[in-house]
Tab-separated table of C-alpha atoms in Angstrom:
chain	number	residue	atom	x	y	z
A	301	UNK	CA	-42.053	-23.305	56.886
A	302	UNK	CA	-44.461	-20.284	57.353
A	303	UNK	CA	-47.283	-22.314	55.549
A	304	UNK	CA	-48.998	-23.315	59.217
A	305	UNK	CA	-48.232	-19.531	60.610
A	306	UNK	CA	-50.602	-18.529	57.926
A	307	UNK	CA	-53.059	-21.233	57.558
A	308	UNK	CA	-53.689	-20.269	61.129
A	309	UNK	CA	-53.845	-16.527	60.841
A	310	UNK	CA	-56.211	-16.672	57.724
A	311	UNK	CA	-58.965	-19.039	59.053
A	312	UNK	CA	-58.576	-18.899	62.766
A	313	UNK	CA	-58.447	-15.011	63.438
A	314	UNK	CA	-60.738	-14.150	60.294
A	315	UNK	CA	-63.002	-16.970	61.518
A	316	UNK	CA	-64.504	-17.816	58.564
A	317	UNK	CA	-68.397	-17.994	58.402
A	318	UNK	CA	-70.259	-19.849	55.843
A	319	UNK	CA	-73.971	-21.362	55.371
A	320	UNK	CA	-73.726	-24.770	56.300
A	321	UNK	CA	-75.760	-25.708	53.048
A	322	UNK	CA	-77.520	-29.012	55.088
A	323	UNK	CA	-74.437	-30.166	55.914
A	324	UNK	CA	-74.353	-32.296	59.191
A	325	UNK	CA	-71.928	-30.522	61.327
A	326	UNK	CA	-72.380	-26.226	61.785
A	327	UNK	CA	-68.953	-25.725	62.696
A	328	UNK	CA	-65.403	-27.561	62.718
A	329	UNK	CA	-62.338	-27.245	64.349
A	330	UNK	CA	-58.599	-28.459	62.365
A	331	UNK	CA	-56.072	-29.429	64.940
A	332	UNK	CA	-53.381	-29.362	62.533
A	333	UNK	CA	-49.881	-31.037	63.512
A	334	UNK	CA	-46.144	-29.281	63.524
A	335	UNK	CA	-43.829	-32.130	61.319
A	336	UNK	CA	-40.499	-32.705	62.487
A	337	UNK	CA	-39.519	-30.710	59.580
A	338	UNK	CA	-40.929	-27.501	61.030
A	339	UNK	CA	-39.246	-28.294	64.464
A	340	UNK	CA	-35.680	-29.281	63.339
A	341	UNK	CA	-35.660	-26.322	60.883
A	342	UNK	CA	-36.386	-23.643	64.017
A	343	UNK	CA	-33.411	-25.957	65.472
A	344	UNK	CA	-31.717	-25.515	62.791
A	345	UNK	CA	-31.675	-21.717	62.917
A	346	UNK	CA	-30.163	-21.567	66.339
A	347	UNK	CA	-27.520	-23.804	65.419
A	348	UNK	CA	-29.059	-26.699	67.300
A	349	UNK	CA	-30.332	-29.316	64.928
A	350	UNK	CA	-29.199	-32.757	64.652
A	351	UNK	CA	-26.306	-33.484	61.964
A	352	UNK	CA	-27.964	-36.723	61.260
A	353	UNK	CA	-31.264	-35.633	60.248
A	354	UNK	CA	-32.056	-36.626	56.909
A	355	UNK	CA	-33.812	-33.268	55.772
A	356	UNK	CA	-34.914	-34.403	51.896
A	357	UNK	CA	-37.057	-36.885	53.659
A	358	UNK	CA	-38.042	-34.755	56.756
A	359	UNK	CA	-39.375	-32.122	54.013
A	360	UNK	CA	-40.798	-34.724	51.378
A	361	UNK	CA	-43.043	-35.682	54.515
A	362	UNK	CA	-43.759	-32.050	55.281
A	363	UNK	CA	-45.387	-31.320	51.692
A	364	UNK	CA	-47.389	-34.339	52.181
A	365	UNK	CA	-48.888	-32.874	55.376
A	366	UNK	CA	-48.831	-29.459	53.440
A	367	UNK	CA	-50.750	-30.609	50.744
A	368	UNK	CA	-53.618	-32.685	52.629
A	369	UNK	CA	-54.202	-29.820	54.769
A	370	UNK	CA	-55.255	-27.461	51.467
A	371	UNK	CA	-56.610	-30.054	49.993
A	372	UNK	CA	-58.839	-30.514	53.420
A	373	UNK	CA	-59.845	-26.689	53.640
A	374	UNK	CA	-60.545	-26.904	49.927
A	375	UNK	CA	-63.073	-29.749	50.417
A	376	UNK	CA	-64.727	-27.464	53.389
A	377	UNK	CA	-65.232	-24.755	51.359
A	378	UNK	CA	-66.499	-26.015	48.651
A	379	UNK	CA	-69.239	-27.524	50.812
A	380	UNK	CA	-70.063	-23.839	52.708
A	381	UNK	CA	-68.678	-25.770	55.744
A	382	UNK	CA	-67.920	-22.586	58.766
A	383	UNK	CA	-64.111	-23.711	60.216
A	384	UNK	CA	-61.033	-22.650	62.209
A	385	UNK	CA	-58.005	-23.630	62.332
A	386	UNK	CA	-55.116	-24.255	65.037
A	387	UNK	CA	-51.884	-25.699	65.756
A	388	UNK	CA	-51.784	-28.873	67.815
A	389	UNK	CA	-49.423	-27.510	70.083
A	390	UNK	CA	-51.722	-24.091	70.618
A	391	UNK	CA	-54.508	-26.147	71.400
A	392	UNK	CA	-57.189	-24.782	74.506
A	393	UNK	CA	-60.132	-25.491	75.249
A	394	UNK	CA	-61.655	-22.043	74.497
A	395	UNK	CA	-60.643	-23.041	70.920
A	396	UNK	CA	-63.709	-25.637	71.463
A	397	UNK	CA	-66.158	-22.916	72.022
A	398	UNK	CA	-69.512	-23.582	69.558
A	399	UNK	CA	-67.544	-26.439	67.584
A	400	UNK	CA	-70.027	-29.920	66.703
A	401	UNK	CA	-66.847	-31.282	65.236
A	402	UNK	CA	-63.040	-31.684	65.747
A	403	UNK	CA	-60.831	-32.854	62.678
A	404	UNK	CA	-56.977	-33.828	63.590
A	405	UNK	CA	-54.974	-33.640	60.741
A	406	UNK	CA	-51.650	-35.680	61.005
A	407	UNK	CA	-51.543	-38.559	62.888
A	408	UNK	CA	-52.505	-41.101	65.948
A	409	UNK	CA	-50.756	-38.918	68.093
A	410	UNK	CA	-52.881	-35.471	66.517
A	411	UNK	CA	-55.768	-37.846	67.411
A	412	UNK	CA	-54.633	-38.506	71.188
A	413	UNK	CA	-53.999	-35.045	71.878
A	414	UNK	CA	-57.266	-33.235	70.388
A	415	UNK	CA	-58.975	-36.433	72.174
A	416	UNK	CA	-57.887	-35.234	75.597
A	417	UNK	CA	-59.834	-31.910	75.226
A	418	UNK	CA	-62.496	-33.983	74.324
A	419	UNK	CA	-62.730	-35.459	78.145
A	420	UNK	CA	-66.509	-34.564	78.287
A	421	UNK	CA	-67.239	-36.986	75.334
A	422	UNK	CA	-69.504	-34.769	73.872
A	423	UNK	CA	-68.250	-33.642	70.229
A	424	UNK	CA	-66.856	-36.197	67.846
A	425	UNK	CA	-63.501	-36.671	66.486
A	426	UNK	CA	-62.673	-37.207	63.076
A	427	UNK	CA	-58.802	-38.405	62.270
A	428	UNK	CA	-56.815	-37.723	58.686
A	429	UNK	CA	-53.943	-39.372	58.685
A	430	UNK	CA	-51.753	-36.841	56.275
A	431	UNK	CA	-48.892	-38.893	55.250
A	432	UNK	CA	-50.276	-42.529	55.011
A	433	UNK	CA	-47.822	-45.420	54.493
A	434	UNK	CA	-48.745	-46.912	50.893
A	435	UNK	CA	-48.615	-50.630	50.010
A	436	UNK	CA	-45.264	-50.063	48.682
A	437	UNK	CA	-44.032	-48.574	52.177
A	438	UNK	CA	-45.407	-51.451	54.191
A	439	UNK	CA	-43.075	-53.573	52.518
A	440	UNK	CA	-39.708	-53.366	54.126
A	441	UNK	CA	-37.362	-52.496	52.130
A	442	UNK	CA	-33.563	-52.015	53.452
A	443	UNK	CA	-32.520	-47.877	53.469
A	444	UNK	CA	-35.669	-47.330	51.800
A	445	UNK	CA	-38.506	-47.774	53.673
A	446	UNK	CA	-39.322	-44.463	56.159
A	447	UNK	CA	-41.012	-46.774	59.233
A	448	UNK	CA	-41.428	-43.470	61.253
A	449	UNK	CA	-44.963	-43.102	59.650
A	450	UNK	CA	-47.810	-43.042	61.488
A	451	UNK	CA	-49.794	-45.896	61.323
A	452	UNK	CA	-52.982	-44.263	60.862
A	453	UNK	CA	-55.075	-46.738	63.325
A	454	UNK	CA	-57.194	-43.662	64.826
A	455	UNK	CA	-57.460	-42.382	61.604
A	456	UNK	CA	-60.710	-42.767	59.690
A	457	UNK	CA	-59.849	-41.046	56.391
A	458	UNK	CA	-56.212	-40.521	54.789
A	459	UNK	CA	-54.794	-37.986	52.660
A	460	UNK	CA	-55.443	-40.694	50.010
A	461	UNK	CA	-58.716	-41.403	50.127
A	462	UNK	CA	-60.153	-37.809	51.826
A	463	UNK	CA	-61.595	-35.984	48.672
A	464	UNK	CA	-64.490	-38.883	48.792
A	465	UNK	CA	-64.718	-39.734	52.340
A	466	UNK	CA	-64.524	-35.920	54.076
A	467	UNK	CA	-68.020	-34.719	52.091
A	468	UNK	CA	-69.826	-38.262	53.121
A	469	UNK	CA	-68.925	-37.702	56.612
A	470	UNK	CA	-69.617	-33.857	56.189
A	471	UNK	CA	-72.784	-34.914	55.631
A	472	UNK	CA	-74.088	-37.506	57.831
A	473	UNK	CA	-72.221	-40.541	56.614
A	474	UNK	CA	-69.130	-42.654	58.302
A	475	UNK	CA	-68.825	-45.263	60.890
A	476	UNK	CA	-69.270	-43.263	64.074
A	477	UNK	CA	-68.701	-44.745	67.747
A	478	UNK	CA	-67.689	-44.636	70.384
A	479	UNK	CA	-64.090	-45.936	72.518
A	480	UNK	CA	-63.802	-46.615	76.045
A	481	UNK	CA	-61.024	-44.057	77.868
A	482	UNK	CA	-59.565	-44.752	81.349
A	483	UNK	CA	-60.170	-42.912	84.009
A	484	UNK	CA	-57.208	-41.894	86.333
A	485	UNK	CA	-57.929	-40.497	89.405
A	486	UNK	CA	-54.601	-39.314	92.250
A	487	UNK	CA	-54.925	-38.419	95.777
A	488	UNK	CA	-51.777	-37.112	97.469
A	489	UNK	CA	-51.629	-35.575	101.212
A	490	UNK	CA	-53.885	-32.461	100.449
A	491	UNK	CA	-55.561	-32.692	96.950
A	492	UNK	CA	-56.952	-35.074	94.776
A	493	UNK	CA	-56.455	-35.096	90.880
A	494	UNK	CA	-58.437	-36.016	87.976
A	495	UNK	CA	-56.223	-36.509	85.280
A	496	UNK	CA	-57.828	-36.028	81.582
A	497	UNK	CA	-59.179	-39.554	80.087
A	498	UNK	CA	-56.924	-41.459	78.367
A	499	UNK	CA	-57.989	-43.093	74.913
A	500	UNK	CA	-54.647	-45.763	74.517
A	501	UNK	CA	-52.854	-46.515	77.644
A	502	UNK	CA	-51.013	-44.931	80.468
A	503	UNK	CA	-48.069	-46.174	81.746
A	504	UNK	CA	-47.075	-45.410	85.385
A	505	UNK	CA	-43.311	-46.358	86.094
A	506	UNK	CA	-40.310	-44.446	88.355
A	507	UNK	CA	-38.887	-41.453	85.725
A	508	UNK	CA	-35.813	-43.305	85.265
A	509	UNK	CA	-36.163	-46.515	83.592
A	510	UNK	CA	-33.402	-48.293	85.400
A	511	UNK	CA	-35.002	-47.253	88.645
A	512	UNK	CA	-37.634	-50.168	90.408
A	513	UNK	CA	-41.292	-48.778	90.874
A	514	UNK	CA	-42.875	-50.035	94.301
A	515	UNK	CA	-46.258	-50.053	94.494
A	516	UNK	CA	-48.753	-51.511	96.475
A	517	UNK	CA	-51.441	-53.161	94.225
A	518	UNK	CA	-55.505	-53.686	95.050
A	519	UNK	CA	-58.887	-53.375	93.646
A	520	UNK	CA	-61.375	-51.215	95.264
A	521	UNK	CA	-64.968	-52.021	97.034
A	522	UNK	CA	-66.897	-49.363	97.909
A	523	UNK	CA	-68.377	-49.473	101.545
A	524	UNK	CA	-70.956	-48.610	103.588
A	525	UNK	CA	-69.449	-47.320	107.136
A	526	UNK	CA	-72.478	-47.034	108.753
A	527	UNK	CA	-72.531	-51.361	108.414
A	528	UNK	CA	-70.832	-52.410	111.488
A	529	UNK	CA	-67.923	-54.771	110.756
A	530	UNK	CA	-64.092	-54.738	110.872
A	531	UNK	CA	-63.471	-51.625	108.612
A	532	UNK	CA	-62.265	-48.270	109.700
A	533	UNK	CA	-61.707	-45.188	108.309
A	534	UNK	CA	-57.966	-44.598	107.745
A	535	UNK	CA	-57.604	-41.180	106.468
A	536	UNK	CA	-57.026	-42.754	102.670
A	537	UNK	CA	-54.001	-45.110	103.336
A	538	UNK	CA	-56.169	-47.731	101.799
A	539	UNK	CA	-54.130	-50.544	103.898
A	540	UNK	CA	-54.741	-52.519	106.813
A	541	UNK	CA	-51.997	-51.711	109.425
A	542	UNK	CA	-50.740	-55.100	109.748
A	543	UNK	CA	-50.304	-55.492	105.636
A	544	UNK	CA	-48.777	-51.957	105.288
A	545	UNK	CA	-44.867	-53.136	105.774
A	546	UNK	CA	-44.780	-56.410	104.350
A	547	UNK	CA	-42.256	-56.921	101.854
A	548	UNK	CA	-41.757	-59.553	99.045
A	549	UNK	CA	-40.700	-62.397	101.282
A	550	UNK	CA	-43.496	-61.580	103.725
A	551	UNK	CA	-45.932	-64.615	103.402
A	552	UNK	CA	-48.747	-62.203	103.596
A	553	UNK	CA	-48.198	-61.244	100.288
A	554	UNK	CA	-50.620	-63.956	99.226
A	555	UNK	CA	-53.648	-62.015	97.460
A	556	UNK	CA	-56.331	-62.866	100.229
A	557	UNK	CA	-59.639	-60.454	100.758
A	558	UNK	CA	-58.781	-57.718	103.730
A	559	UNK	CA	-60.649	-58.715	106.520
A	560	UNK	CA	-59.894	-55.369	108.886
A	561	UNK	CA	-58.978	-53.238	105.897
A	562	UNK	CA	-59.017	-49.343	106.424
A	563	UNK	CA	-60.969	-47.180	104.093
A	564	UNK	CA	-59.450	-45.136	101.190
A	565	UNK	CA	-61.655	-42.004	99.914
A	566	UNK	CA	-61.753	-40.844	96.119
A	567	UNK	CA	-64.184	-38.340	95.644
A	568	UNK	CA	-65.839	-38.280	99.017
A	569	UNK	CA	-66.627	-41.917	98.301
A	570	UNK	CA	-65.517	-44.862	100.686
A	571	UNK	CA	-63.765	-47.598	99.274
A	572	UNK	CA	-61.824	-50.394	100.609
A	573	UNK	CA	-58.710	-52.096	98.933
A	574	UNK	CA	-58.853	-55.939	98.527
A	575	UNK	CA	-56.616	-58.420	97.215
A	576	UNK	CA	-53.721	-56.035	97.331
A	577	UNK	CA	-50.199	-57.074	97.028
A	578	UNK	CA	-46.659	-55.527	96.798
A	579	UNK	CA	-44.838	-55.046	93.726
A	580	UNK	CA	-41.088	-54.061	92.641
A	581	UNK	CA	-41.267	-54.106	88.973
A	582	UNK	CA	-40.781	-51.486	85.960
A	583	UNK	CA	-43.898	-49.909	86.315
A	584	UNK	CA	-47.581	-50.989	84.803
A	585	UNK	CA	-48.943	-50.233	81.580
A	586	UNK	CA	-52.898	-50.049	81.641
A	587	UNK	CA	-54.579	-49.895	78.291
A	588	UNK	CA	-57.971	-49.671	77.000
A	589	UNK	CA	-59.080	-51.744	73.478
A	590	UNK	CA	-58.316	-48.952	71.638
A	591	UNK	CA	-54.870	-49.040	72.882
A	592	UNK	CA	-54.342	-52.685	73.373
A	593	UNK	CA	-52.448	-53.389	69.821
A	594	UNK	CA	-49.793	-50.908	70.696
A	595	UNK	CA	-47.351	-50.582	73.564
A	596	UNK	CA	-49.821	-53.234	75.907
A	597	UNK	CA	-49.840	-55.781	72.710
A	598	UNK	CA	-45.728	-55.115	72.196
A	599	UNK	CA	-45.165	-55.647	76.232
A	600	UNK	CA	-46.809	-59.014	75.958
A	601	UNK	CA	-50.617	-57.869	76.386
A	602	UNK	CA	-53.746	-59.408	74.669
A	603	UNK	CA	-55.294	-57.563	71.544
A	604	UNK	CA	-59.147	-56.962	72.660
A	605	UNK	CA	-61.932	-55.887	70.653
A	606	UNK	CA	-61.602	-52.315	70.256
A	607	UNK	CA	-64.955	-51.531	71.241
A	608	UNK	CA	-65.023	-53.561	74.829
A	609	UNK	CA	-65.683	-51.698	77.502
A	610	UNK	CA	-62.804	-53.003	79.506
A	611	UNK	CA	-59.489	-52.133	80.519
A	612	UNK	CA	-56.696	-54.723	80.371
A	613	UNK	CA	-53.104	-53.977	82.699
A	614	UNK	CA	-49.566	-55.667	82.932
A	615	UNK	CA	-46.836	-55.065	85.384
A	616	UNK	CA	-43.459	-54.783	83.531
A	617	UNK	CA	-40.459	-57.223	84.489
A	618	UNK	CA	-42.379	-58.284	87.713
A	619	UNK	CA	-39.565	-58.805	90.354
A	620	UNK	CA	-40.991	-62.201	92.428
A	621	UNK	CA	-38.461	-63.155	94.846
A	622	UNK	CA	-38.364	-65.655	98.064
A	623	UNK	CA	-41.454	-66.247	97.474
A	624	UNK	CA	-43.528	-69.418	98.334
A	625	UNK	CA	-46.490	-68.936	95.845
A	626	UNK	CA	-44.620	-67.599	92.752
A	627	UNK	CA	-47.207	-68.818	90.560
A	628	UNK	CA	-49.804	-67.769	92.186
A	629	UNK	CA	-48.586	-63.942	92.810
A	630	UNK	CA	-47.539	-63.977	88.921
A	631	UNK	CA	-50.880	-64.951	87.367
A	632	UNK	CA	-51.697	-61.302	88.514
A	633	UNK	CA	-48.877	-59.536	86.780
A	634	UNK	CA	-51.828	-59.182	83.902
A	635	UNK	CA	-55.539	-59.019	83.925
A	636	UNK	CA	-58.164	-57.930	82.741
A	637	UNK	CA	-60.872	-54.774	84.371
A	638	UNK	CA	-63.964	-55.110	83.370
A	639	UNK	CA	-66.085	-51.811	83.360
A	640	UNK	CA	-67.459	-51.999	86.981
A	641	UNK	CA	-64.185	-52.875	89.072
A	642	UNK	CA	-61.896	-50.089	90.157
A	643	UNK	CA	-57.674	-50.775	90.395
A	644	UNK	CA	-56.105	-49.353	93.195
A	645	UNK	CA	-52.270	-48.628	93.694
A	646	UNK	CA	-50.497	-46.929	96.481
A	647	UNK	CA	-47.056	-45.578	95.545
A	648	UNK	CA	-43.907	-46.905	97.500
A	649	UNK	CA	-41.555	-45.090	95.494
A	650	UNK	CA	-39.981	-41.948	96.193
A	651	UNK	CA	-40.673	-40.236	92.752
A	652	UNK	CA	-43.269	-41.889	89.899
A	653	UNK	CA	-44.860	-40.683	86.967
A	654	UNK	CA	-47.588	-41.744	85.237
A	655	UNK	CA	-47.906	-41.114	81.296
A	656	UNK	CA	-50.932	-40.420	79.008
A	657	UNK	CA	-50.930	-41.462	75.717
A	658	UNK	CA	-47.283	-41.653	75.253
A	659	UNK	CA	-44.518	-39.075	76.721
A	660	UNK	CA	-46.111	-35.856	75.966
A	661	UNK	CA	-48.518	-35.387	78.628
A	662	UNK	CA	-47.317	-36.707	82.291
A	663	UNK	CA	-48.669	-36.549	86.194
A	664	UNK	CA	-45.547	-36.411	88.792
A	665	UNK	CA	-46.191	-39.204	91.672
A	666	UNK	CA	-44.916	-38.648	95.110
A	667	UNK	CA	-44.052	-41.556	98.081
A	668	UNK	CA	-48.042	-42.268	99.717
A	669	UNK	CA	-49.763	-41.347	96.438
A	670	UNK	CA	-52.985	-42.984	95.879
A	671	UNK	CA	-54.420	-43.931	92.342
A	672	UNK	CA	-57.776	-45.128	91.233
A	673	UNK	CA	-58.101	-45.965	87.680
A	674	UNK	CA	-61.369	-47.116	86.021
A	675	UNK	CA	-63.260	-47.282	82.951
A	676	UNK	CA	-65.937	-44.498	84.006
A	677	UNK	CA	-64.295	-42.054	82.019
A	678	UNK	CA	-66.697	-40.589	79.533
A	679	UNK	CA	-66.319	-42.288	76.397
A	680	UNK	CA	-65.021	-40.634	73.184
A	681	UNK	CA	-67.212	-40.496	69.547
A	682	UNK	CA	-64.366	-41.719	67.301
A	683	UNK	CA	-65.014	-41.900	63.596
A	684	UNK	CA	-63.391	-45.314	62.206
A	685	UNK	CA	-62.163	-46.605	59.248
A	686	UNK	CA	-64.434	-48.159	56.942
A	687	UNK	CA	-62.915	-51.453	55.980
């Protein structure tokens, strides 16, 4: 249990320095994950831990990880490689100081949480998937397959095939390049928020999942105010005042183009919402390629290329009610958003939250929150697998 205590004190506080003997990267950082077996046994101690937890299989998992993370400082030593080491859950960005490369050691989710440190897009991130599924595993067996594996998809190397494919990378090689990330952007009454990019998805719902999310739905034009015409500035509410109470049944729920819209700001900039209607749904997943074979592809999404530019979004269990263009209003409740367009929701709800990357890292939504969530967000150097 005290094996990632130490691997952390030895290489992270003594800080290791070695010649980089023409090796392509001067310094690395290992994010290194905490298995469940580490967490339920500190449960365990205070008396806390589940009774059904199936511990011979929790720690055959944890000596996997174990064992591809010596193996992995093994393989940097041997090649004079400089490195420190730190817990996933310890990571900060000062840990980032004078690193050329990041290697997360564990999992997709390792991946997506060294990846949002990464929001500058400048140093590349390398994924070793620790305890890989082999071809017997994929095959489902009853009581004896362990489907709580990662899948590996962010992963470019495994604890498998590492001892060749670490050094090649190391030293120039491997399929480098780079994913489009969302950004997510949130104005409330006195601050604006730039949340940190988001490689998969983020899902943005009402924090209890039997609860309806309102929302008010649009995409954004940016405008010129000094163009005389039927816009005025509206302090942000990003509606026009005759569209701002309509309801399901309203007949002005039809998407149509505002034609005296006010003007929403997101960083100083004037925009102004189109085509916006209401929703009462279960929230809206909005995924990037990356992401799109996940949660977007098991919520009835389509798989894209995983290196398009684009973003792709769904509403969840769409509520469409009384309402004389049904088909219409539900060809939106997916789309695509291609790299230059800019979604726009205003929140209805009394609480929301919106989720990045899964249900580790959240933003708390209040009633009159705006959102503006794009593609500009820099993109991420991703090593891939090699297939």
């Amino acid at each position: 249990i005290l094996f990632l205590i130490l691997i952390i004190f030895e290489y992270h506080h003594h800080n290791i320095t070695m010649a980089s003997g023409g090796a392509f990267f001067r310094r690395l950082l290992v994010v290194i994950k905490q298995t469940a077996f580490e967490e339920y046994s500190q449960l365990k101690l205070r008396g806390q831990a589940p009774k059904a937890l199936r511990w011979k299989r929790l720690e055959s998992r944890y000596l996997s990880h174990t064992q591809c993370v010596e193996n992995l400082l093994a393989i940097l030593k041997a090649n004079n490689i400089a490195f420190s080491c730190v817990n996933r859950v310890e990571l900060d960005r000062q840990h980032l100081a004078d690193v050329d490369l990041v290697v997360a050691v564990g999992g997709d989710g390792t991946v997506l949480s060294a990846a949002h440190f990464l929001d500058h897009g400048t140093i590349p991130l390398l994924g070793i998937n620790s305890d890989p599924m082999s071809d017997e595993d994929k095959i489902v067996k009853k009581k004896k397959s362990d489907e709580r594996r990662s899948h590996g998809a962010l992963c470019a190397v495994t604890a498998a095939n590492m001892q060749t494919a670490v050094p090649q990378i190391l030293f120039g090689g491997g399929k480098l390049a780079t994913r489009a990330r969302i950004q997510c952007i949130v104005k409330s009454t006195f601050s604006e928020t730039r949340l940190v990019p988001a490689l998969n998805d983020l899902l943005i719902a009402n924090p209890s999942p039997a609860a309806v999310s309102r929302f008010r739905m649009g995409w954004l034009r940016e405008v010129d105010l000094d163009v005389k015409g039927g816009l005025r500035d509206g302090g942000g509410s990003g509606l026009t005042s005759a569209r701002a109470h309509s309801s399901l049944t309203d007949p002005q729920l039809l998407p149509r183009k505002n034609q005296d819209g006010t003007v929403t700001r997101f960083g100083g900039i004037p925009f102004d919402a189109e085509n916006s209607l209401n929703v009462w749904s279960s929230g809206m997943w909005v995924s990037t390629a990356t992401g799109s074979s996940a949660a977007m592809a098991a919520a009835g999404g389509k798989q894209m290329d995983i290196y398009s530019s684009d973003l792709q979004y769904l509403i969840r269990e769409h509520m469409i009610e009384n309402v004389p263009n049904k088909d219409e209003v539900r060809n939106l409740d997916k789309g695509m958003l291609k790299n230059d367009q800019h979604l726009h929701l205003r929140w209805s709800s009394q609480k929301g939250r919106i989720f990045i990357d899964g249900s580790h890292l959240m933003h708390n939504l209040e009633l009159g929150d705006e959102i503006l969530i794009d593609a500009k967000a820099p993109p991420l150097a991703l090593y891939s697998r090699i297939d």
